[in-house]
PDB file of N, CA and C in Angstrom:
ATOM      1  N   MET A  23      15.964 -11.431  -9.705  1.00  0.00           N
ATOM      2  CA  MET A  23      16.526 -11.103 -10.776  1.00  0.00           C
ATOM      3  C   MET A  23      17.581 -11.237 -10.650  1.00  0.00           C
ATOM      4  N   PRO A  24      19.012 -12.028 -10.992  1.00  0.00           N
ATOM      5  CA  PRO A  24      20.260 -11.057 -11.060  1.00  0.00           C
ATOM      6  C   PRO A  24      20.567 -10.254 -11.701  1.00  0.00           C
ATOM      7  N   PRO A  25      21.474  -9.222 -11.457  1.00  0.00           N
ATOM      8  CA  PRO A  25      22.097  -8.391 -12.091  1.00  0.00           C
ATOM      9  C   PRO A  25      22.529  -8.338 -13.405  1.00  0.00           C
ATOM     10  N   THR A  26      22.387  -7.361 -14.454  1.00  0.00           N
ATOM     11  CA  THR A  26      22.739  -7.606 -15.923  1.00  0.00           C
ATOM     12  C   THR A  26      23.396  -6.678 -16.036  1.00  0.00           C
ATOM     13  N   ARG A  27      24.735  -7.514 -16.943  1.00  0.00           N
ATOM     14  CA  ARG A  27      25.726  -6.260 -17.459  1.00  0.00           C
ATOM     15  C   ARG A  27      24.737  -5.484 -18.341  1.00  0.00           C
ATOM     16  N   LYS A  28      25.260  -4.034 -18.282  1.00  0.00           N
ATOM     17  CA  LYS A  28      25.065  -3.183 -19.071  1.00  0.00           C
ATOM     18  C   LYS A  28      26.523  -2.413 -19.683  1.00  0.00           C
ATOM     19  N   ARG A  29      26.182  -2.610 -21.312  1.00  0.00           N
ATOM     20  CA  ARG A  29      27.499  -1.702 -21.355  1.00  0.00           C
ATOM     21  C   ARG A  29      26.860  -0.419 -22.101  1.00  0.00           C
ATOM     22  N   SER A  30      27.782   0.509 -21.234  1.00  0.00           N
ATOM     23  CA  SER A  30      27.754   1.968 -21.204  1.00  0.00           C
ATOM     24  C   SER A  30      27.893   2.374 -23.339  1.00  0.00           C
ATOM     25  N   GLY A  31      27.015   3.173 -23.872  1.00  0.00           N
ATOM     26  CA  GLY A  31      27.196   3.707 -24.813  1.00  0.00           C
ATOM     27  C   GLY A  31      27.948   5.130 -25.439  1.00  0.00           C
ATOM     28  N   GLY A  32      28.194   5.125 -26.103  1.00  0.00           N
ATOM     29  CA  GLY A  32      28.649   6.377 -26.698  1.00  0.00           C
ATOM     30  C   GLY A  32      30.043   6.587 -27.572  1.00  0.00           C
ATOM     31  N   SER A  33      30.617   7.304 -27.892  1.00  0.00           N
ATOM     32  CA  SER A  33      31.802   7.311 -28.625  1.00  0.00           C
ATOM     33  C   SER A  33      33.274   7.727 -27.952  1.00  0.00           C
ATOM     34  N   SER A  34      32.758   8.210 -26.651  1.00  0.00           N
ATOM     35  CA  SER A  34      34.180   8.481 -25.539  1.00  0.00           C
ATOM     36  C   SER A  34      34.684   7.245 -25.655  1.00  0.00           C
ATOM     37  N   GLY A  35      36.188   7.075 -25.798  1.00  0.00           N
ATOM     38  CA  GLY A  35      36.933   5.787 -26.050  1.00  0.00           C
ATOM     39  C   GLY A  35      36.603   5.442 -24.638  1.00  0.00           C
ATOM     40  N   SER A  36      35.926   5.429 -23.429  1.00  0.00           N
ATOM     41  CA  SER A  36      36.074   4.957 -22.214  1.00  0.00           C
ATOM     42  C   SER A  36      34.418   4.435 -22.107  1.00  0.00           C
ATOM     43  N   LYS A  37      34.291   2.850 -21.717  1.00  0.00           N
ATOM     44  CA  LYS A  37      33.549   1.604 -21.991  1.00  0.00           C
ATOM     45  C   LYS A  37      33.690   1.141 -21.057  1.00  0.00           C
ATOM     46  N   LYS A  38      33.019   1.779 -19.381  1.00  0.00           N
ATOM     47  CA  LYS A  38      32.654   1.060 -18.447  1.00  0.00           C
ATOM     48  C   LYS A  38      31.443  -0.168 -18.361  1.00  0.00           C
ATOM     49  N   ASP A  39      32.100  -1.348 -17.145  1.00  0.00           N
ATOM     50  CA  ASP A  39      30.441  -1.766 -17.057  1.00  0.00           C
ATOM     51  C   ASP A  39      29.449  -1.393 -15.582  1.00  0.00           C
ATOM     52  N   GLU A  40      28.470  -1.452 -16.254  1.00  0.00           N
ATOM     53  CA  GLU A  40      27.620  -0.502 -15.367  1.00  0.00           C
ATOM     54  C   GLU A  40      26.825  -2.210 -14.735  1.00  0.00           C
ATOM     55  N   VAL A  41      26.308  -2.308 -13.327  1.00  0.00           N
ATOM     56  CA  VAL A  41      25.510  -3.348 -13.081  1.00  0.00           C
ATOM     57  C   VAL A  41      23.828  -2.629 -12.807  1.00  0.00           C
ATOM     58  N   GLN A  42      23.025  -3.285 -13.447  1.00  0.00           N
ATOM     59  CA  GLN A  42      21.459  -2.597 -13.736  1.00  0.00           C
ATOM     60  C   GLN A  42      20.752  -3.930 -12.550  1.00  0.00           C
ATOM     61  N   GLN A  43      20.655  -2.936 -11.829  1.00  0.00           N
ATOM     62  CA  GLN A  43      19.318  -4.556 -10.743  1.00  0.00           C
ATOM     63  C   GLN A  43      17.923  -4.480 -11.067  1.00  0.00           C
ATOM     64  N   SER A  44      17.459  -5.324 -11.299  1.00  0.00           N
ATOM     65  CA  SER A  44      15.970  -5.430 -11.295  1.00  0.00           C
ATOM     66  C   SER A  44      14.969  -5.585 -10.221  1.00  0.00           C
ATOM     67  N   LYS A  45      13.900  -4.946 -10.329  1.00  0.00           N
ATOM     68  CA  LYS A  45      13.424  -4.952  -9.280  1.00  0.00           C
ATOM     69  C   LYS A  45      11.875  -4.792  -9.205  1.00  0.00           C
ATOM     70  N   SER A  46      10.774  -5.348  -8.737  1.00  0.00           N
ATOM     71  CA  SER A  46       9.872  -5.551  -9.152  1.00  0.00           C
ATOM     72  C   SER A  46       8.955  -4.089  -8.897  1.00  0.00           C
ATOM     73  N   PRO A  47       7.921  -4.103  -9.408  1.00  0.00           N
ATOM     74  CA  PRO A  47       7.196  -2.699  -9.049  1.00  0.00           C
ATOM     75  C   PRO A  47       7.466  -2.789  -7.212  1.00  0.00           C
ATOM     76  N   ALA A  48       6.894  -4.005  -6.547  1.00  0.00           N
ATOM     77  CA  ALA A  48       6.299  -3.317  -5.505  1.00  0.00           C
ATOM     78  C   ALA A  48       7.400  -2.954  -4.483  1.00  0.00           C
ATOM     79  N   GLU A  49       8.660  -3.548  -5.260  1.00  0.00           N
ATOM     80  CA  GLU A  49      10.276  -3.067  -4.691  1.00  0.00           C
ATOM     81  C   GLU A  49      10.330  -1.688  -4.645  1.00  0.00           C
ATOM     82  N   PHE A  50      10.403  -1.356  -6.047  1.00  0.00           N
ATOM     83  CA  PHE A  50      10.793   0.210  -6.524  1.00  0.00           C
ATOM     84  C   PHE A  50       9.800   1.118  -5.082  1.00  0.00           C
ATOM     85  N   PHE A  51       8.462   1.058  -5.266  1.00  0.00           N
ATOM     86  CA  PHE A  51       7.629   1.575  -4.723  1.00  0.00           C
ATOM     87  C   PHE A  51       7.621   1.647  -3.466  1.00  0.00           C
ATOM     88  N   ALA A  52       8.064   0.818  -2.641  1.00  0.00           N
ATOM     89  CA  ALA A  52       8.768   0.649  -1.541  1.00  0.00           C
ATOM     90  C   ALA A  52       9.929   1.670  -0.509  1.00  0.00           C
ATOM     91  N   GLU A  53      10.294   1.508  -1.597  1.00  0.00           N
ATOM     92  CA  GLU A  53      11.906   2.477  -1.516  1.00  0.00           C
ATOM     93  C   GLU A  53      11.376   3.529  -1.789  1.00  0.00           C
ATOM     94  N   ASN A  54      10.784   3.783  -2.756  1.00  0.00           N
ATOM     95  CA  ASN A  54      10.632   5.641  -3.663  1.00  0.00           C
ATOM     96  C   ASN A  54       9.114   5.650  -3.122  1.00  0.00           C
ATOM     97  N   GLN A  55       8.421   5.669  -1.465  1.00  0.00           N
ATOM     98  CA  GLN A  55       7.279   6.073  -1.546  1.00  0.00           C
ATOM     99  C   GLN A  55       6.482   7.597  -2.034  1.00  0.00           C
ATOM    100  N   SER A  56       7.618   8.239  -1.779  1.00  0.00           N
ATOM    101  CA  SER A  56       7.363  10.213  -2.764  1.00  0.00           C
ATOM    102  C   SER A  56       6.601   9.372  -3.841  1.00  0.00           C
ATOM    103  N   ILE A  57       6.945   9.047  -4.596  1.00  0.00           N
ATOM    104  CA  ILE A  57       7.030   8.931  -6.507  1.00  0.00           C
ATOM    105  C   ILE A  57       5.337   8.252  -6.165  1.00  0.00           C
ATOM    106  N   ALA A  58       4.294   7.255  -4.950  1.00  0.00           N
ATOM    107  CA  ALA A  58       3.446   6.711  -5.550  1.00  0.00           C
ATOM    108  C   ALA A  58       2.350   7.711  -4.516  1.00  0.00           C
ATOM    109  N   GLY A  59       3.175   8.402  -3.990  1.00  0.00           N
ATOM    110  CA  GLY A  59       2.412   9.528  -3.214  1.00  0.00           C
ATOM    111  C   GLY A  59       1.979   8.692  -1.707  1.00  0.00           C
ATOM    112  N   PHE A  60       3.160   8.198  -1.212  1.00  0.00           N
ATOM    113  CA  PHE A  60       2.616   8.161   0.475  1.00  0.00           C
ATOM    114  C   PHE A  60       3.558   8.260   1.426  1.00  0.00           C
ATOM    115  N   ASP A  61       4.180   9.480   1.047  1.00  0.00           N
ATOM    116  CA  ASP A  61       5.603   9.952   2.218  1.00  0.00           C
ATOM    117  C   ASP A  61       4.993  10.450   3.446  1.00  0.00           C
ATOM    118  N   ASN A  62       3.773  10.848   2.960  1.00  0.00           N
ATOM    119  CA  ASN A  62       3.106  11.878   4.968  1.00  0.00           C
ATOM    120  C   ASN A  62       1.381  10.989   4.750  1.00  0.00           C
ATOM    121  N   ALA A  63       1.234  11.400   5.929  1.00  0.00           N
ATOM    122  CA  ALA A  63       0.077  10.691   6.362  1.00  0.00           C
ATOM    123  C   ALA A  63      -1.211  11.520   5.535  1.00  0.00           C
ATOM    124  N   GLY A  64      -1.338  12.805   5.262  1.00  0.00           N
ATOM    125  CA  GLY A  64      -2.184  13.480   4.085  1.00  0.00           C
ATOM    126  C   GLY A  64      -2.524  12.942   3.170  1.00  0.00           C
ATOM    127  N   LYS A  65      -1.255  13.034   2.269  1.00  0.00           N
ATOM    128  CA  LYS A  65      -0.955  12.815   1.687  1.00  0.00           C
ATOM    129  C   LYS A  65      -1.201  11.285   0.665  1.00  0.00           C
ATOM    130  N   SER A  66      -1.356  10.235   2.128  1.00  0.00           N
ATOM    131  CA  SER A  66      -1.494   9.024   1.854  1.00  0.00           C
ATOM    132  C   SER A  66      -2.753   9.015   1.826  1.00  0.00           C
ATOM    133  N   LEU A  67      -3.676   9.347   2.969  1.00  0.00           N
ATOM    134  CA  LEU A  67      -5.045   9.294   2.712  1.00  0.00           C
ATOM    135  C   LEU A  67      -5.385   9.996   1.272  1.00  0.00           C
ATOM    136  N   TYR A  68      -5.216  11.020   0.888  1.00  0.00           N
ATOM    137  CA  TYR A  68      -5.466  11.433  -0.776  1.00  0.00           C
ATOM    138  C   TYR A  68      -5.639  10.323  -1.779  1.00  0.00           C
ATOM    139  N   THR A  69      -4.267   9.921  -1.910  1.00  0.00           N
ATOM    140  CA  THR A  69      -3.701   9.284  -3.099  1.00  0.00           C
ATOM    141  C   THR A  69      -4.874   7.921  -2.581  1.00  0.00           C
ATOM    142  N   THR A  70      -4.978   7.246  -1.331  1.00  0.00           N
ATOM    143  CA  THR A  70      -5.578   5.890  -1.249  1.00  0.00           C
ATOM    144  C   THR A  70      -7.175   6.542  -1.641  1.00  0.00           C
ATOM    145  N   LEU A  71      -7.794   7.491  -1.284  1.00  0.00           N
ATOM    146  CA  LEU A  71      -9.163   7.753  -1.338  1.00  0.00           C
ATOM    147  C   LEU A  71      -9.532   7.906  -2.981  1.00  0.00           C
ATOM    148  N   ARG A  72      -8.597   9.073  -3.440  1.00  0.00           N
ATOM    149  CA  ARG A  72      -8.171   8.930  -5.184  1.00  0.00           C
ATOM    150  C   ARG A  72      -8.393   7.661  -6.198  1.00  0.00           C
ATOM    151  N   GLU A  73      -7.509   6.979  -5.388  1.00  0.00           N
ATOM    152  CA  GLU A  73      -7.140   5.796  -6.213  1.00  0.00           C
ATOM    153  C   GLU A  73      -8.500   4.574  -6.108  1.00  0.00           C
ATOM    154  N   LEU A  74      -9.319   4.789  -4.930  1.00  0.00           N
ATOM    155  CA  LEU A  74     -10.675   4.200  -4.700  1.00  0.00           C
ATOM    156  C   LEU A  74     -11.151   4.597  -5.467  1.00  0.00           C
ATOM    157  N   ILE A  75     -11.586   6.046  -5.699  1.00  0.00           N
ATOM    158  CA  ILE A  75     -12.754   6.566  -6.315  1.00  0.00           C
ATOM    159  C   ILE A  75     -12.968   6.251  -7.870  1.00  0.00           C
ATOM    160  N   GLU A  76     -11.455   6.494  -8.884  1.00  0.00           N
ATOM    161  CA  GLU A  76     -10.699   6.200  -9.709  1.00  0.00           C
ATOM    162  C   GLU A  76     -11.250   4.675 -10.088  1.00  0.00           C
ATOM    163  N   ASN A  77     -11.193   3.916  -9.425  1.00  0.00           N
ATOM    164  CA  ASN A  77     -11.251   2.646  -9.670  1.00  0.00           C
ATOM    165  C   ASN A  77     -13.026   2.201  -9.689  1.00  0.00           C
ATOM    166  N   SER A  78     -13.281   2.872  -8.859  1.00  0.00           N
ATOM    167  CA  SER A  78     -14.423   2.680  -9.056  1.00  0.00           C
ATOM    168  C   SER A  78     -15.362   2.865  -9.970  1.00  0.00           C
ATOM    169  N   LEU A  79     -15.251   4.333 -10.822  1.00  0.00           N
ATOM    170  CA  LEU A  79     -15.855   5.255 -11.702  1.00  0.00           C
ATOM    171  C   LEU A  79     -15.365   4.030 -13.011  1.00  0.00           C
ATOM    172  N   ASP A  80     -14.311   3.647 -12.763  1.00  0.00           N
ATOM    173  CA  ASP A  80     -13.915   2.574 -13.752  1.00  0.00           C
ATOM    174  C   ASP A  80     -14.764   1.640 -14.184  1.00  0.00           C
ATOM    175  N   ALA A  81     -14.445   0.945 -13.082  1.00  0.00           N
ATOM    176  CA  ALA A  81     -15.581  -0.406 -12.961  1.00  0.00           C
ATOM    177  C   ALA A  81     -17.162  -0.108 -13.608  1.00  0.00           C
ATOM    178  N   CYS A  82     -17.822   1.029 -13.095  1.00  0.00           N
ATOM    179  CA  CYS A  82     -18.885   1.373 -13.004  1.00  0.00           C
ATOM    180  C   CYS A  82     -19.134   1.900 -14.811  1.00  0.00           C
ATOM    181  N   GLU A  83     -18.213   2.253 -14.911  1.00  0.00           N
ATOM    182  CA  GLU A  83     -18.127   2.720 -16.688  1.00  0.00           C
ATOM    183  C   GLU A  83     -17.836   1.340 -17.148  1.00  0.00           C
ATOM    184  N   SER A  84     -17.035   0.364 -16.916  1.00  0.00           N
ATOM    185  CA  SER A  84     -17.101  -0.764 -17.838  1.00  0.00           C
ATOM    186  C   SER A  84     -18.018  -1.703 -17.940  1.00  0.00           C
ATOM    187  N   VAL A  85     -19.018  -1.616 -16.846  1.00  0.00           N
ATOM    188  CA  VAL A  85     -20.300  -1.812 -17.106  1.00  0.00           C
ATOM    189  C   VAL A  85     -21.379  -1.629 -17.423  1.00  0.00           C
ATOM    190  N   ASN A  86     -21.247  -0.505 -17.765  1.00  0.00           N
ATOM    191  CA  ASN A  86     -22.319   0.960 -18.394  1.00  0.00           C
ATOM    192  C   ASN A  86     -23.523   0.944 -17.243  1.00  0.00           C
ATOM    193  N   VAL A  87     -22.910   1.090 -15.658  1.00  0.00           N
ATOM    194  CA  VAL A  87     -23.960   1.753 -14.435  1.00  0.00           C
ATOM    195  C   VAL A  87     -23.129   2.852 -14.261  1.00  0.00           C
ATOM    196  N   LEU A  88     -24.839   3.648 -13.163  1.00  0.00           N
ATOM    197  CA  LEU A  88     -23.953   5.080 -12.880  1.00  0.00           C
ATOM    198  C   LEU A  88     -23.967   4.971 -11.768  1.00  0.00           C
ATOM    199  N   PRO A  89     -22.860   5.652 -11.360  1.00  0.00           N
ATOM    200  CA  PRO A  89     -21.414   5.173 -10.008  1.00  0.00           C
ATOM    201  C   PRO A  89     -22.361   5.634  -8.597  1.00  0.00           C
ATOM    202  N   ASP A  90     -22.306   4.841  -8.231  1.00  0.00           N
ATOM    203  CA  ASP A  90     -23.392   5.635  -6.251  1.00  0.00           C
ATOM    204  C   ASP A  90     -22.372   5.340  -5.326  1.00  0.00           C
ATOM    205  N   ILE A  91     -21.556   6.577  -5.193  1.00  0.00           N
ATOM    206  CA  ILE A  91     -19.782   6.169  -4.246  1.00  0.00           C
ATOM    207  C   ILE A  91     -20.022   7.280  -3.312  1.00  0.00           C
ATOM    208  N   SER A  92     -19.825   6.846  -2.064  1.00  0.00           N
ATOM    209  CA  SER A  92     -19.824   7.578  -1.038  1.00  0.00           C
ATOM    210  C   SER A  92     -18.711   7.794  -0.057  1.00  0.00           C
ATOM    211  N   VAL A  93     -18.658   8.383   0.648  1.00  0.00           N
ATOM    212  CA  VAL A  93     -17.033   8.664   0.971  1.00  0.00           C
ATOM    213  C   VAL A  93     -17.295   9.155   2.389  1.00  0.00           C
ATOM    214  N   LYS A  94     -17.036   8.277   3.735  1.00  0.00           N
ATOM    215  CA  LYS A  94     -16.627   8.714   5.307  1.00  0.00           C
ATOM    216  C   LYS A  94     -15.728   8.461   5.750  1.00  0.00           C
ATOM    217  N   ILE A  95     -15.364   9.635   6.580  1.00  0.00           N
ATOM    218  CA  ILE A  95     -14.048   9.526   7.181  1.00  0.00           C
ATOM    219  C   ILE A  95     -14.083   9.599   8.195  1.00  0.00           C
ATOM    220  N   GLU A  96     -13.576   8.911   9.438  1.00  0.00           N
ATOM    221  CA  GLU A  96     -13.874   9.331  10.587  1.00  0.00           C
ATOM    222  C   GLU A  96     -12.510   8.936  11.472  1.00  0.00           C
ATOM    223  N   GLU A  97     -12.344   9.913  12.055  1.00  0.00           N
ATOM    224  CA  GLU A  97     -10.956   9.880  12.937  1.00  0.00           C
ATOM    225  C   GLU A  97     -10.687   9.082  14.165  1.00  0.00           C
ATOM    226  N   MET A  98      -9.989   7.801  14.363  1.00  0.00           N
ATOM    227  CA  MET A  98      -9.928   6.445  15.079  1.00  0.00           C
ATOM    228  C   MET A  98      -8.635   6.787  16.201  1.00  0.00           C
ATOM    229  N   THR A  99      -8.587   6.643  17.411  1.00  0.00           N
ATOM    230  CA  THR A  99      -7.559   6.292  18.138  1.00  0.00           C
ATOM    231  C   THR A  99      -6.843   4.678  17.158  1.00  0.00           C
ATOM    232  N   GLU A 100      -5.888   4.329  17.670  1.00  0.00           N
ATOM    233  CA  GLU A 100      -5.250   3.187  17.143  1.00  0.00           C
ATOM    234  C   GLU A 100      -5.507   2.320  17.729  1.00  0.00           C
ATOM    235  N   ALA A 101      -6.617   2.457  19.496  1.00  0.00           N
ATOM    236  CA  ALA A 101      -7.066   1.261  20.043  1.00  0.00           C
ATOM    237  C   ALA A 101      -8.691   0.722  19.247  1.00  0.00           C
ATOM    238  N   GLN A 102      -9.001   2.284  18.961  1.00  0.00           N
ATOM    239  CA  GLN A 102      -9.974   1.420  17.620  1.00  0.00           C
ATOM    240  C   GLN A 102     -10.128   1.431  16.558  1.00  0.00           C
ATOM    241  N   PHE A 103      -9.179   1.473  16.114  1.00  0.00           N
ATOM    242  CA  PHE A 103      -8.628   1.079  14.529  1.00  0.00           C
ATOM    243  C   PHE A 103      -8.504  -0.267  15.025  1.00  0.00           C
ATOM    244  N   ASN A 104      -7.667  -0.571  16.499  1.00  0.00           N
ATOM    245  CA  ASN A 104      -7.339  -2.227  16.473  1.00  0.00           C
ATOM    246  C   ASN A 104      -8.545  -3.098  16.231  1.00  0.00           C
ATOM    247  N   LYS A 105      -9.077  -2.596  17.004  1.00  0.00           N
ATOM    248  CA  LYS A 105     -10.593  -3.371  17.529  1.00  0.00           C
ATOM    249  C   LYS A 105     -11.535  -3.669  16.181  1.00  0.00           C
ATOM    250  N   SER A 106     -11.317  -2.408  15.687  1.00  0.00           N
ATOM    251  CA  SER A 106     -12.216  -2.574  14.329  1.00  0.00           C
ATOM    252  C   SER A 106     -11.642  -3.830  12.681  1.00  0.00           C
ATOM    253  N   ARG A 107     -10.608  -4.138  13.366  1.00  0.00           N
ATOM    254  CA  ARG A 107      -9.859  -5.014  12.513  1.00  0.00           C
ATOM    255  C   ARG A 107      -9.154  -6.550  13.440  1.00  0.00           C
ATOM    256  N   GLY A 108     -10.122  -6.334  14.380  1.00  0.00           N
ATOM    257  CA  GLY A 108     -10.289  -7.452  15.323  1.00  0.00           C
ATOM    258  C   GLY A 108      -8.887  -7.773  16.272  1.00  0.00           C
ATOM    259  N   VAL A 109      -8.598  -6.872  16.417  1.00  0.00           N
ATOM    260  CA  VAL A 109      -6.961  -6.800  16.886  1.00  0.00           C
ATOM    261  C   VAL A 109      -6.810  -6.681  18.637  1.00  0.00           C
ATOM    262  N   PRO A 110      -7.009  -7.535  19.191  1.00  0.00           N
ATOM    263  CA  PRO A 110      -7.289  -7.486  20.996  1.00  0.00           C
ATOM    264  C   PRO A 110      -5.823  -6.052  21.708  1.00  0.00           C
ATOM    265  N   ASN A 111      -6.608  -5.317  22.073  1.00  0.00           N
ATOM    266  CA  ASN A 111      -5.839  -4.197  22.798  1.00  0.00           C
ATOM    267  C   ASN A 111      -5.516  -4.590  24.151  1.00  0.00           C
ATOM    268  N   SER A 112      -6.175  -5.564  24.944  1.00  0.00           N
ATOM    269  CA  SER A 112      -6.199  -5.487  26.273  1.00  0.00           C
ATOM    270  C   SER A 112      -5.558  -7.055  26.829  1.00  0.00           C
ATOM    271  N   GLN A 113      -5.154  -7.403  27.808  1.00  0.00           N
ATOM    272  CA  GLN A 113      -5.035  -8.260  28.040  1.00  0.00           C
ATOM    273  C   GLN A 113      -5.945  -9.409  28.216  1.00  0.00           C
ATOM    274  N   GLU A 114      -7.180  -8.725  29.281  1.00  0.00           N
ATOM    275  CA  GLU A 114      -8.220  -9.695  28.879  1.00  0.00           C
ATOM    276  C   GLU A 114      -8.964  -9.978  27.842  1.00  0.00           C
ATOM    277  N   GLU A 115      -8.922  -8.865  26.797  1.00  0.00           N
ATOM    278  CA  GLU A 115      -9.298  -9.549  25.481  1.00  0.00           C
ATOM    279  C   GLU A 115      -8.307 -10.155  24.709  1.00  0.00           C
ATOM    280  N   LYS A 116      -7.141 -10.331  24.948  1.00  0.00           N
ATOM    281  CA  LYS A 116      -6.281 -11.194  24.418  1.00  0.00           C
ATOM    282  C   LYS A 116      -6.724 -12.977  25.697  1.00  0.00           C
ATOM    283  N   ARG A 117      -7.222 -12.272  26.277  1.00  0.00           N
ATOM    284  CA  ARG A 117      -7.402 -13.974  26.900  1.00  0.00           C
ATOM    285  C   ARG A 117      -8.304 -14.153  26.360  1.00  0.00           C
ATOM    286  N   ASP A 118      -9.564 -13.478  26.049  1.00  0.00           N
ATOM    287  CA  ASP A 118     -10.756 -14.148  25.653  1.00  0.00           C
ATOM    288  C   ASP A 118     -10.587 -14.477  24.204  1.00  0.00           C
ATOM    289  N   ALA A 119      -9.443 -13.919  23.552  1.00  0.00           N
ATOM    290  CA  ALA A 119      -9.276 -14.468  21.870  1.00  0.00           C
ATOM    291  C   ALA A 119      -8.533 -15.679  21.972  1.00  0.00           C
ATOM    292  N   GLU A 120      -7.612 -16.186  23.099  1.00  0.00           N
ATOM    293  CA  GLU A 120      -7.337 -17.006  23.030  1.00  0.00           C
ATOM    294  C   GLU A 120      -7.953 -18.590  23.761  1.00  0.00           C
ATOM    295  N   ILE A 121      -9.217 -18.047  23.918  1.00  0.00           N
ATOM    296  CA  ILE A 121      -9.915 -19.153  24.358  1.00  0.00           C
ATOM    297  C   ILE A 121     -10.851 -19.353  22.697  1.00  0.00           C
ATOM    298  N   VAL A 122     -11.394 -18.213  22.321  1.00  0.00           N
ATOM    299  CA  VAL A 122     -12.078 -19.285  21.641  1.00  0.00           C
ATOM    300  C   VAL A 122     -11.353 -19.605  20.280  1.00  0.00           C
ATOM    301  N   GLU A 123     -10.015 -19.527  20.312  1.00  0.00           N
ATOM    302  CA  GLU A 123      -8.733 -20.176  19.397  1.00  0.00           C
ATOM    303  C   GLU A 123      -8.810 -21.737  19.710  1.00  0.00           C
ATOM    304  N   ASP A 124      -8.784 -21.446  21.247  1.00  0.00           N
ATOM    305  CA  ASP A 124      -8.924 -22.674  21.087  1.00  0.00           C
ATOM    306  C   ASP A 124      -9.497 -23.923  21.557  1.00  0.00           C
ATOM    307  N   GLY A 125     -10.708 -23.145  21.044  1.00  0.00           N
ATOM    308  CA  GLY A 125     -12.754 -23.626  21.144  1.00  0.00           C
ATOM    309  C   GLY A 125     -12.666 -24.514  20.248  1.00  0.00           C
ATOM    310  N   ASP A 126     -12.275 -23.669  18.794  1.00  0.00           N
ATOM    311  CA  ASP A 126     -12.166 -24.207  17.718  1.00  0.00           C
ATOM    312  C   ASP A 126     -11.553 -25.432  16.647  1.00  0.00           C
TER     313      ASP A 126
END
């Protein structure tokens, strides 16, 4: 959105024009990660788990079902994480992925 001009109010004879920028919530929180709770790894994990659990509880409550929530946290290396997402990490795996893509 284009910036809008806003007159500063007040009874002091000085009336300066201020530029007010409009931002989407995603842009705002990307620039202010600490407000959303994503400013470090530990806090990010806590915030993500809290949100997932709260959303699950809210969903169960809205359909009158008792919740059955379990959480398992495992430490992974970057290679393990990439493999779980299907990201090839070695030249051999990249070549195999290209062969599979060409076959489709």
